[in-house]
Short mmCIF file of C-alpha atoms and ligand atoms in Angstrom, two decimals:
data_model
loop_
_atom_site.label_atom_id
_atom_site.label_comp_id
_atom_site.label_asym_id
_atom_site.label_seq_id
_atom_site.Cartn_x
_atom_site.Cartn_y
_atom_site.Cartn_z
CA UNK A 1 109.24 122.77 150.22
CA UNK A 2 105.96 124.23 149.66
CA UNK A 3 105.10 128.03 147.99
CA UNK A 4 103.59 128.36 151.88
CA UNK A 5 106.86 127.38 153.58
CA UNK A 6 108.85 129.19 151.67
CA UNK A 7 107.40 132.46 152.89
CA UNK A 8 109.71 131.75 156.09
CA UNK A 9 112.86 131.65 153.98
CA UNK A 10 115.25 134.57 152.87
CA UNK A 11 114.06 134.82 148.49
CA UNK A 12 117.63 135.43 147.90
CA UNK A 13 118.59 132.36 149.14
CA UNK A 14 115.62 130.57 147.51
CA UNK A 15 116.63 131.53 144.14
CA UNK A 16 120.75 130.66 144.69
CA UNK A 17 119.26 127.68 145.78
CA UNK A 18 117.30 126.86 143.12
CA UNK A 19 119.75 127.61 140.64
CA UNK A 20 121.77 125.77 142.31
CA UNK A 21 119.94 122.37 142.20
CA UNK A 22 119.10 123.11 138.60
CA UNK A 23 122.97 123.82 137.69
CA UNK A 24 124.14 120.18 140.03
CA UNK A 25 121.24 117.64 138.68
CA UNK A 26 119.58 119.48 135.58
CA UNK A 27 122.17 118.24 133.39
CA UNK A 28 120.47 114.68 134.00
CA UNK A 29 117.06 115.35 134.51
CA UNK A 30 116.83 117.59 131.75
CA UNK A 31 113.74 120.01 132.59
CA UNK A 32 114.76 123.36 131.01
CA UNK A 33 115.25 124.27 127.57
CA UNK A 34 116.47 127.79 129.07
CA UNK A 35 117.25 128.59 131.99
CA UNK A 36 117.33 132.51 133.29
CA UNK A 37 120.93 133.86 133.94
CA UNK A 38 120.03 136.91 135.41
CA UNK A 39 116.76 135.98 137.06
CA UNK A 40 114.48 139.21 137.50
CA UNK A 41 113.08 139.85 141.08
CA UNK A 42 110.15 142.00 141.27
CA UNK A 43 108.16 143.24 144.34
CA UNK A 44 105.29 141.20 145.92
CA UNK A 45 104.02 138.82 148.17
CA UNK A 46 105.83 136.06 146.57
CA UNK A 47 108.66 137.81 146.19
CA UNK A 48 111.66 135.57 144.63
CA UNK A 49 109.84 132.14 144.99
CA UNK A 50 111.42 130.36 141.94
CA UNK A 51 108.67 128.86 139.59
CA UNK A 52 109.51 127.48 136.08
CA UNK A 53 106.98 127.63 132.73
CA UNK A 54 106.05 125.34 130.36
CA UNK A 55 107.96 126.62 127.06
CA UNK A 56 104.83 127.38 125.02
CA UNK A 57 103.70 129.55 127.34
CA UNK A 58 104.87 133.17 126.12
CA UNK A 59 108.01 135.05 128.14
CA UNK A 60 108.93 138.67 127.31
CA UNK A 61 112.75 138.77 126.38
CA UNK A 62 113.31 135.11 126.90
CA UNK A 63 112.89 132.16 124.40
CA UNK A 64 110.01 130.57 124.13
CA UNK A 65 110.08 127.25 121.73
CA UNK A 66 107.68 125.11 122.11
CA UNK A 67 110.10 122.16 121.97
CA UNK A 68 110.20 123.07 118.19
CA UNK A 69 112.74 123.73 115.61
CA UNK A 70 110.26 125.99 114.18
CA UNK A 71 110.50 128.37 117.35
CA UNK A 72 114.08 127.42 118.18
CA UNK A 73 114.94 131.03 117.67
CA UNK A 74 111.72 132.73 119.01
CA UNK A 75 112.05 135.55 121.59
CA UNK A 76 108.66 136.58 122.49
CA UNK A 77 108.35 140.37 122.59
CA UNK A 78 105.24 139.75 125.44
CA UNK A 79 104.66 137.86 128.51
CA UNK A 80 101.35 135.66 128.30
CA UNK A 81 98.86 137.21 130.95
CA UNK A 82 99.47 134.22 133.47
CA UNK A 83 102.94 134.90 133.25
CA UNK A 84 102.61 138.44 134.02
CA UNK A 85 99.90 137.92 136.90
CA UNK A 86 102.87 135.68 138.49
CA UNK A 87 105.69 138.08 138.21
CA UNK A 88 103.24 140.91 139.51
CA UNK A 89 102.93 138.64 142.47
CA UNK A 90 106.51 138.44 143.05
CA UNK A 91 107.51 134.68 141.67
CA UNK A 92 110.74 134.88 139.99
CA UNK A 93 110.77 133.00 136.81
CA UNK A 94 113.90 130.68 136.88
CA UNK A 95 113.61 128.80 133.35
CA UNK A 96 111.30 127.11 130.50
CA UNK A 97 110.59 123.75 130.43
CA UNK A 98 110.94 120.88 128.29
CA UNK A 99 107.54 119.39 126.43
CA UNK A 100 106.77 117.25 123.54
CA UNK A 101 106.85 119.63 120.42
CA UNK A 102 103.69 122.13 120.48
CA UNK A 103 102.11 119.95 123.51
CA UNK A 104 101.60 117.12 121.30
CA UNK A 105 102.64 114.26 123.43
CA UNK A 106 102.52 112.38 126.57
CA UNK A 107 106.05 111.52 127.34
CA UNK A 108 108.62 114.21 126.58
CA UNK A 109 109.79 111.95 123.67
CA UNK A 110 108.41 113.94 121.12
CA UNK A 111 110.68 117.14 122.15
CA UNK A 112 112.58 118.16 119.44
CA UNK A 113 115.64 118.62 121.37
CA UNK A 114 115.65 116.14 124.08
CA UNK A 115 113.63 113.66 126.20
CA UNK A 116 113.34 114.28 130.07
CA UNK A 117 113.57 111.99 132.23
CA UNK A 118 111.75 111.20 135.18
CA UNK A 119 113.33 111.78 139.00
CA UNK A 120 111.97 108.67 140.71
CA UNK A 121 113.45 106.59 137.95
CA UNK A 122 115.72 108.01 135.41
CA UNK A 123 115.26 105.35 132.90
CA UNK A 124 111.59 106.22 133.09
CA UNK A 125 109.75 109.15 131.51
CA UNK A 126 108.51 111.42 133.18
CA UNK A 127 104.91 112.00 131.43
CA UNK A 128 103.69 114.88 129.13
CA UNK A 129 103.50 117.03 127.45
CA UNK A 130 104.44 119.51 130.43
CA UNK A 131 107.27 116.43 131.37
CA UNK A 132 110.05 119.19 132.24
CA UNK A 133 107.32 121.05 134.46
CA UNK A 134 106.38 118.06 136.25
CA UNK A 135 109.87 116.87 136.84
CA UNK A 136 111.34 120.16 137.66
CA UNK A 137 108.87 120.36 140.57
CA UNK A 138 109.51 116.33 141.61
CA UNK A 139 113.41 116.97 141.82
CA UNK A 140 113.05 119.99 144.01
CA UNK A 141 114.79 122.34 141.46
CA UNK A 142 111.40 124.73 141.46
CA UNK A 143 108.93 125.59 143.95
CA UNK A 144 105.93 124.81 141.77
CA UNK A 145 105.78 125.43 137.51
CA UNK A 146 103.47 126.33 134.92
CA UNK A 147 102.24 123.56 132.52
CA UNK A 148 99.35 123.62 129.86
CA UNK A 149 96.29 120.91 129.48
CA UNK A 150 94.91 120.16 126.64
CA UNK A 151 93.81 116.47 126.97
CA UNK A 152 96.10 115.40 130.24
CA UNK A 153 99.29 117.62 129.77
CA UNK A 154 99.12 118.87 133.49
CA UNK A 155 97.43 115.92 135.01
CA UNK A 156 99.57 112.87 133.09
CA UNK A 157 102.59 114.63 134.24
CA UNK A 158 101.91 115.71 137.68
CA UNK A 159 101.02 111.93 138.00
CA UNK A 160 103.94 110.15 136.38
CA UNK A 161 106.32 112.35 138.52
CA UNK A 162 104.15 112.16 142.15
CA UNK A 163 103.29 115.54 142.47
CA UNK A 164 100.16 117.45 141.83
CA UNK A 165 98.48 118.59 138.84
CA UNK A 166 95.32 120.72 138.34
CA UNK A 167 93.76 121.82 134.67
CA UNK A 168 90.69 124.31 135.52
CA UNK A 169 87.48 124.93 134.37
CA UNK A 170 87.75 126.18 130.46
CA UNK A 171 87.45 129.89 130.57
CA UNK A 172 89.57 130.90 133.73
CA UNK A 173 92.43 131.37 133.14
CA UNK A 174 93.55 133.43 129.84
CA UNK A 175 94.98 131.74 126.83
CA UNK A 176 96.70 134.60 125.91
CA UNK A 177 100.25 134.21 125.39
CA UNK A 178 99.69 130.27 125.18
CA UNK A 179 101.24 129.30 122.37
CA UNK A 180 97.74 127.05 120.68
CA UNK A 181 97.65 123.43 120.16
CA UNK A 182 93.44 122.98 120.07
CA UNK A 183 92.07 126.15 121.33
CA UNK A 184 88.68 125.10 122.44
CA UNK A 185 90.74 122.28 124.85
CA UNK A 186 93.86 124.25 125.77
CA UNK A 187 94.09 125.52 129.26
CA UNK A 188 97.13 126.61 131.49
CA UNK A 189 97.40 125.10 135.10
CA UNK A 190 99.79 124.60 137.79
CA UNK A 191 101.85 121.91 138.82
CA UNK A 192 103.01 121.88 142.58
CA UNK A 193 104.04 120.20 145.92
CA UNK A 194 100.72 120.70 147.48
CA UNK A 195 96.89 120.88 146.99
CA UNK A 196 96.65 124.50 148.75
CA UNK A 197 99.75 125.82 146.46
CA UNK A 198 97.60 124.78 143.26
CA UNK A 199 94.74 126.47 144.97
CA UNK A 200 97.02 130.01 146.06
CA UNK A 201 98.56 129.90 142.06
CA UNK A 202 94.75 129.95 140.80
CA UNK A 203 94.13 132.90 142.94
CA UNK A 204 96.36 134.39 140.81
CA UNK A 205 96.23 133.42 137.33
CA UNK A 206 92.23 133.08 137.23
CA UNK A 207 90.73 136.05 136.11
CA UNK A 208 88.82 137.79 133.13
CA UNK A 209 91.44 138.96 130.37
CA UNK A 210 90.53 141.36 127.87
CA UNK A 211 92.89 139.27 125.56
CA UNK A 212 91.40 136.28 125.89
CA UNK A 213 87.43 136.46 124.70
CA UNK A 214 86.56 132.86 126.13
CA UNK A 215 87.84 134.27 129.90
CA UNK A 216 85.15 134.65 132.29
CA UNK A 217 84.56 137.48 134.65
CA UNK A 218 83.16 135.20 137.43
CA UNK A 219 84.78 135.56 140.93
CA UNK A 220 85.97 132.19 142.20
CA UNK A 221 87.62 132.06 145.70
CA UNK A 222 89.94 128.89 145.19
CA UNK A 223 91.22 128.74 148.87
CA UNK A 224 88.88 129.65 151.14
CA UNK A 225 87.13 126.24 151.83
CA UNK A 226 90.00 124.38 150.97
CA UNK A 227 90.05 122.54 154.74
CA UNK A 228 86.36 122.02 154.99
CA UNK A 229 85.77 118.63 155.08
CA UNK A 230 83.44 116.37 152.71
CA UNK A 231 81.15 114.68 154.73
CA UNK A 232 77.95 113.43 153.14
CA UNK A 233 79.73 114.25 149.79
CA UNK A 234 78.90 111.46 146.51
CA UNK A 235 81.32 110.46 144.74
CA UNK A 236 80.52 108.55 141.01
CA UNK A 237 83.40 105.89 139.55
CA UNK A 238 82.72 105.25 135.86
CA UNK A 239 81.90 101.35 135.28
CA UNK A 240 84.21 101.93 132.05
CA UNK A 241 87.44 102.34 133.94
CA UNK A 242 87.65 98.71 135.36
CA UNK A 243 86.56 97.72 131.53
CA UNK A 244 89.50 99.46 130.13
CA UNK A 245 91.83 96.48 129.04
CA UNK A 246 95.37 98.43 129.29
CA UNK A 247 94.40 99.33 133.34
CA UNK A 248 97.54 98.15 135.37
CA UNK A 249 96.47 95.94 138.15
CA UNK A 250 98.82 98.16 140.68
CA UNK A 251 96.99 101.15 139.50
CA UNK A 252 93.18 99.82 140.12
CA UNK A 253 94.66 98.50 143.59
CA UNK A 254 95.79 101.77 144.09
CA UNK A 255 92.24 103.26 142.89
CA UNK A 256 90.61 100.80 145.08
CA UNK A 257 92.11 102.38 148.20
CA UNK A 258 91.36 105.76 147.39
CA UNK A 259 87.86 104.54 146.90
CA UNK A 260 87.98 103.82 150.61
CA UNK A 261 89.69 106.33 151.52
CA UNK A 262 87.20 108.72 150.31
CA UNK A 263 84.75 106.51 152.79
CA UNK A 264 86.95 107.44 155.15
CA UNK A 265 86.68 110.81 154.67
CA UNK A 266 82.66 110.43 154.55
CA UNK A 267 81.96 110.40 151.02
CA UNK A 268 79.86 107.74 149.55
CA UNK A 269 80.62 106.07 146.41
CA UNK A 270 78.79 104.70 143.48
CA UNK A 271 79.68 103.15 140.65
CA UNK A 272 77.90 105.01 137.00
CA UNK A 273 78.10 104.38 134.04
CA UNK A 274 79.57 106.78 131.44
CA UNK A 275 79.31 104.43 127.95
CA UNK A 276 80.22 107.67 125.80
CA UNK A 277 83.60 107.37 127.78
CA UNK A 278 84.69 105.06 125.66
CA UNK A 279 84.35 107.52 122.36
CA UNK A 280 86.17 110.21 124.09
CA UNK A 281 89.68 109.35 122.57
CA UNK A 282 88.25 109.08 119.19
CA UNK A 283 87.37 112.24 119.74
CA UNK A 284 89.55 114.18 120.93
CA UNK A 285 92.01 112.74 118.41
CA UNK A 286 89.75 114.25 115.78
CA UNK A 287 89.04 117.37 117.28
CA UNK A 288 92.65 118.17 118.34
CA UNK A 289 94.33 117.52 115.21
CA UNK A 290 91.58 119.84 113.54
CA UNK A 291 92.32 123.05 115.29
CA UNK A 292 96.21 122.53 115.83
CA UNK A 293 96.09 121.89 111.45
CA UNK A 294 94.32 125.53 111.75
CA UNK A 295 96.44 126.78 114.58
CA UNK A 296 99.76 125.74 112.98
CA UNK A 297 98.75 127.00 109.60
CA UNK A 298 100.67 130.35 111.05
CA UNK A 299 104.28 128.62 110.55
CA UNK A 300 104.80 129.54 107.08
CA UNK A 301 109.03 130.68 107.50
CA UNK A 302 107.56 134.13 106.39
CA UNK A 303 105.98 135.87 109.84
CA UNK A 304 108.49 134.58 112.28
CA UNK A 305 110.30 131.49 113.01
CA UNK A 306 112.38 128.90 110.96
CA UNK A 307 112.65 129.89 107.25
CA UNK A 308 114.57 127.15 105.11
CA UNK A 309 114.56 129.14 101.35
CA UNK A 310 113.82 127.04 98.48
CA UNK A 311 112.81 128.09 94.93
CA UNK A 312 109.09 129.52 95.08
CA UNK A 313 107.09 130.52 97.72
CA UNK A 314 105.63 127.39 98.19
CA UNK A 315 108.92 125.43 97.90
CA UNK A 316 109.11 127.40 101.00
CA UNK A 317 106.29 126.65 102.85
CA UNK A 318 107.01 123.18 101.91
CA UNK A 319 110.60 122.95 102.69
CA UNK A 320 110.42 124.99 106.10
CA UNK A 321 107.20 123.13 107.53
CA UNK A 322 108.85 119.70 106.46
CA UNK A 323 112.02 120.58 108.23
CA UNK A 324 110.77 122.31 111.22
CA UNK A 325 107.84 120.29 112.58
CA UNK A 326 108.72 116.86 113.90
CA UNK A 327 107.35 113.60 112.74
CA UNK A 328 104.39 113.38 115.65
CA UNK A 329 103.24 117.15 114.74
CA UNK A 330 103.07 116.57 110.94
CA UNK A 331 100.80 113.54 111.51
CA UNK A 332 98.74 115.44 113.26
CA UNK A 333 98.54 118.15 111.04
CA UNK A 334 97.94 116.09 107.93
CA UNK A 335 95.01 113.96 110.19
CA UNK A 336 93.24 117.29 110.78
CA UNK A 337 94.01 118.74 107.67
CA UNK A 338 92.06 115.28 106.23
CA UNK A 339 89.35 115.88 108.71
CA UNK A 340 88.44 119.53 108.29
CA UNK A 341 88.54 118.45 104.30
CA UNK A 342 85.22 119.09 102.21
CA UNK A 343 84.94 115.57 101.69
CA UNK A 344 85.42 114.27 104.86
CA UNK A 345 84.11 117.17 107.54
CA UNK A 346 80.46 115.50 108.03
CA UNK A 347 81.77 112.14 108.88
CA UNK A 348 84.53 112.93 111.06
CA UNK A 349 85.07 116.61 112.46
CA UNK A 350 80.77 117.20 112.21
CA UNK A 351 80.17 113.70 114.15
CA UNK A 352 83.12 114.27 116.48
CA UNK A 353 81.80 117.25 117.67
CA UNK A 354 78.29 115.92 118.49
CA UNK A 355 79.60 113.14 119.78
CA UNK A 356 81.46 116.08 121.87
CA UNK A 357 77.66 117.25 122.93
CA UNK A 358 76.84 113.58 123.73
CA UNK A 359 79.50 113.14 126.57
CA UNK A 360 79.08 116.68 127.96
CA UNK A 361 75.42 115.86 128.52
CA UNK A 362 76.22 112.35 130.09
CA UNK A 363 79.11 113.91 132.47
CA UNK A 364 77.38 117.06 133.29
CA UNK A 365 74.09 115.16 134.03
CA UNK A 366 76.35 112.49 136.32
CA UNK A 367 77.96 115.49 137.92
CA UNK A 368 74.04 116.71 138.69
CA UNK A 369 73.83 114.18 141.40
CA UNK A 370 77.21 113.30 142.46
CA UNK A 371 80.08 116.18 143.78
CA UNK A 372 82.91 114.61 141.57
CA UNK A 373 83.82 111.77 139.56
CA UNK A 374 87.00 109.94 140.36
CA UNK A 375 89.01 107.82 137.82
CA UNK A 376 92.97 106.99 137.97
CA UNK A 377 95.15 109.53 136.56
CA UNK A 378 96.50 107.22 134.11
CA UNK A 379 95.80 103.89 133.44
CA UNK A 380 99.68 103.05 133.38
CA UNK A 381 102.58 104.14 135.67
CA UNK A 382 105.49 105.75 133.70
CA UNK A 383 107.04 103.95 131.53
CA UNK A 384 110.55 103.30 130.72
CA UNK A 385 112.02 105.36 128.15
CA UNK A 386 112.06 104.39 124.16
CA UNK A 387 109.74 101.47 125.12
CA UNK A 388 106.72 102.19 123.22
CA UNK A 389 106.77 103.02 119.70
CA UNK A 390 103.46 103.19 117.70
CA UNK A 391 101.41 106.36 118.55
CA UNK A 392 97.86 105.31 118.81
CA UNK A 393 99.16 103.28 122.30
CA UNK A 394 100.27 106.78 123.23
CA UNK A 395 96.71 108.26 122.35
CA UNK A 396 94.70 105.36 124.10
CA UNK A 397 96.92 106.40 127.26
CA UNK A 398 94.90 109.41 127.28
CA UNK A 399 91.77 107.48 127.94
CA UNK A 400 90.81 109.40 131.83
CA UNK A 401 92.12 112.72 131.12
CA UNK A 402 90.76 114.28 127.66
CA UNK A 403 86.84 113.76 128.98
CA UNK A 404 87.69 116.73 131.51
CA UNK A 405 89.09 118.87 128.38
CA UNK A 406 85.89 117.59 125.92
CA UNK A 407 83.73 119.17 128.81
CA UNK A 408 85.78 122.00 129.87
CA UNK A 409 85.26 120.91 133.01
CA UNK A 410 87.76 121.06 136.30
CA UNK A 411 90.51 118.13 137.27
CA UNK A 412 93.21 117.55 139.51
CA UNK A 413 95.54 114.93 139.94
CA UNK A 414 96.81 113.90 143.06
CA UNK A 415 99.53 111.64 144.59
CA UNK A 416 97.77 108.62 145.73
CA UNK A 417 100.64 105.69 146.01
CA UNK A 418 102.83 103.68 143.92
CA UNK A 419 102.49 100.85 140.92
CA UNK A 420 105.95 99.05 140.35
CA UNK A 421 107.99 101.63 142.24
CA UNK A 422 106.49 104.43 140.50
CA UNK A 423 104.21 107.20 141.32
CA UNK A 424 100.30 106.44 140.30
CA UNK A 425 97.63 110.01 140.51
CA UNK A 426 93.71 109.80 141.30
CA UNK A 427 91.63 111.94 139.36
CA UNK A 428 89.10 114.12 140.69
CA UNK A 429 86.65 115.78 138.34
CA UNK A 430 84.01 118.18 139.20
CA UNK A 431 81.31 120.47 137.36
CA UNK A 432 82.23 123.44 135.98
CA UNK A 433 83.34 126.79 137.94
CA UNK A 434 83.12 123.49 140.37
CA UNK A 435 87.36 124.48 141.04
CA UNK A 436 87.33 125.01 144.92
CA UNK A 437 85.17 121.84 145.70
CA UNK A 438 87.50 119.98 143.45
CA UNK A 439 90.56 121.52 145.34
CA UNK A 440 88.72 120.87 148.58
CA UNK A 441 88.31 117.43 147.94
CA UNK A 442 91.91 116.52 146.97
CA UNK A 443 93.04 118.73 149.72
CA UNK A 444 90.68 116.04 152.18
CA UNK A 445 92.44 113.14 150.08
CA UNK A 446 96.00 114.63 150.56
CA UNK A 447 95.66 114.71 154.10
CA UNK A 448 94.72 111.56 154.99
CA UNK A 449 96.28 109.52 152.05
CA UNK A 450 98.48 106.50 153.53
CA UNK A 451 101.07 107.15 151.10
CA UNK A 452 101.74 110.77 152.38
CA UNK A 453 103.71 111.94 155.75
CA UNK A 454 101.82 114.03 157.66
CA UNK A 455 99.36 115.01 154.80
CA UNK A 456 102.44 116.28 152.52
CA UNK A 457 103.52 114.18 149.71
CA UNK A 458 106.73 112.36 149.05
CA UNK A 459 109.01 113.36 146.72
CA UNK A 460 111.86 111.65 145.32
CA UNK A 461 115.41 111.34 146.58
CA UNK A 462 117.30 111.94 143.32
CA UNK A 463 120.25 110.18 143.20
CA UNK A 464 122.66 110.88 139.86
N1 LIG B 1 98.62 113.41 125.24
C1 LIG B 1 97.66 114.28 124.62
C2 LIG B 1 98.08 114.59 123.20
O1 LIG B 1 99.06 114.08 122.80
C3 LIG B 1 97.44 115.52 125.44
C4 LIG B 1 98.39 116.60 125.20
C5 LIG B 1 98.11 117.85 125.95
O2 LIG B 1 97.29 117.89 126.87
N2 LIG B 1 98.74 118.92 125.51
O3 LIG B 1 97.44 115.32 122.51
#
């Protein structure tokens, strides 16, 4: 059930019946860190339509951990601004979701207190780092969720799980309250059961914020076209994602069809190239790591959080930042602690960043002529759980998604058929403040896609 069907239902009922689901197959899927025992209910025109958030995104009263033993204990004393804009609206807040420990992640692995696991297969994982987000949504235990992007988080997951995923343009909706990973990359977005419920949850969480300086005051109307069609629309496909070595051949069959499918629809296609693609993992993975070595400088067991006492102030420091980061978010630290050093900022954070400058000018100039570039979510489906071990496969998994965040740019992912049984996600990316052609254009995919019923996507039947 979509946010727009379940206008016709009593909210009462919604929520008992979310809470419900969550209480019978939560204990398997494993979504929520927390879940709300006395959910709050406020006025509005989405009055008691249970949604879940991402648990780095900030709650007042209710824990907020980041999937970290450093915030095991956290209760935020504020709600982030998106948060708040969604309980003004009405939306009841059922429970947090599981991630990989401060976003850092693309499978829910990396959580330090469990993995999730993904409702179309439950040996599988279900994508991250907003895994819990995505797969509360698949299961049916939420409406639609909260999940935050900084190089795929929204997009990888709303893939992996078949449902969809959209990170905006950089700049619309407030940080604030968004716990930072890499602040110049970090973005919130929703994850839902439809293209027009992404659309009607950016109506509400886009806006200017006094908190957040990088907001934008522009006015962006995010539903209004969304039904228009796209004829005479061009659409690019990157040369670079047929030369990517780890693409699954049941995901480039898949992308194949939604290349004519987008004929279908009117569009014409050509194929670009975009050769500073293949730089963009490099980096991101040195530009990440730089600001989240800044951004987690805060976690110090003196200001709040963990605190494991040892002689000396830095025996503290030491002791509580050893034993409350995981192993993933320590490498990361120490790589962009390495990179951001004296002796090593020209050749790796200086050159990342113009390298940075290099593919905005290539996409942004590609995006010139063309309405929207269109890659595969993910070059893999999901993958089964514990079966890949050394992290720079993880980061080269990344490959389609951090472009959009290097750019700032808008991207949604979108259902578009199976590989091996799983779910697979096309990517549509578009220029900036670009958000309601991009929604317009999945919206024209979703309702003609030969893996959907009636232009609404399948979702999983869950059986424990
Ligand atoms: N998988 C990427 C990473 O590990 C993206 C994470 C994210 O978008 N938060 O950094």
């Amino acid at each position: 059930m979509t946010i727009e069907d379940s206008l016709n239902f009593s909210r009462e009922e919604l929520i008992e019946q979310s809470l419900e689901k969550i209480r019978s197959i939560d204990p398997v899927i494993k979504s929520f860190i927390t879940v709300v025992e006395k959910v709050e209910v406020n006025d509005g025109p989405y009055r008691g339509i249970p949604i879940a958030i991402k648990d780095n995104i900030t709650t007042k009263g209710l824990k907020t951990t980041c999937a970290s033993k450093i915030l095991e204990n956290y209760i935020p004393p504020y709600d982030a601004t998106c948060v708040r804009r969604l309980r003004d609206y009405g939306f009841a807040i059922v429970g947090k979701t599981n991630m990989d420990e401060f976003a850092m992640g693309s499978s829910t692995e990396r959580s330090a207190f469990f993995t999730t696991r993904n409702p179309w297969d439950l040996d599988c994982v279900p994508g991250g780092s907003s895994g819990g987000s995505a797969a509360a949504v698949a299961s049916g235990q939420v409406i639609a969720s909260l999940g935050s992007d900084t190089g795929g988080s929204v997009r990888q997951p709303a893939s992996f799980c078949g449902v969809v995923g959209f990170k905006p343009t950089y700049g619309l909706v407030s940080r604030y309250g968004l716990i930072a990973f890499a602040s110049s990359l970090d973005q919130v977005g929703p994850i839902t059961k439809s293209v027009r419920d992404a659309a009607l949850i950016m109506e509400i969480i886009a806006g200017k914020d006094p908190f957040d300086s990088t907001t934008v005051s522009r006015k962006i109307d995010f539903l209004s076209q969304i039904e228009e069609d796209i004829h005479g629309m061009k659409f690019a496909i990157p040369k670079e994602v047929y030369e990517y070595e780890q693409l699954d051949s049941e995901v480039a069959e898949r992308f194949e069809e939604a290349i004519k499918t987008a004929e279908k629809l009117g569009a014409t296609v050509e194929r670009v190239n975009i050769p500073s693609m293949k730089y963009a993992v490099a980096t991101y993975y040195v530009i990440a790591p730089a600001e989240a070595s800044s951004n987690l400088a805060r976690y110090d067991g003196v200001k709040y959080g963990l605190r494991v006492e040892e002689t000396g102030l830095k025996g503290t420091y030491m002791k509580t930042r050893n034993i409350g980061f995981g192993e993933e978010v320590r490498r990361r630290i120490v790589l962009g602690t390495f990179t951001l050093s004296a002796a090593y900022y020209e050749a790796y954070f200086n050159k990342a960043l113009k390298v940075r400058r290099i593919l905005s000018n290539d996409i942004n100039q590609i995006l010139d002529s063309f309405d929207a570039i269109l890659t595969p979510t993910s070059p893999i489906p999901a993958f089964k759980i514990g079966s890949v071990s050394d992290p720079l496969t993880y980061y080269l998994m990344d490959i389609f998604t951090v472009p959009a965040n290097l750019v700032g740019i808008p991207a949604i992912s979108i259902p578009f058929g199976f590989a091996h049984d799983m779910p697979v996600g096309l990517q549509i990316m578009g220029k900036r403040f670009d958000d309601p052609k991009v929604l317009r254009i999945a919206r024209n995919f979703e309702k003609i896609s030969p893996y959907n019923d009636n232009g609404r996507i399948r979702l999983p039947a869950v059986r424990i």
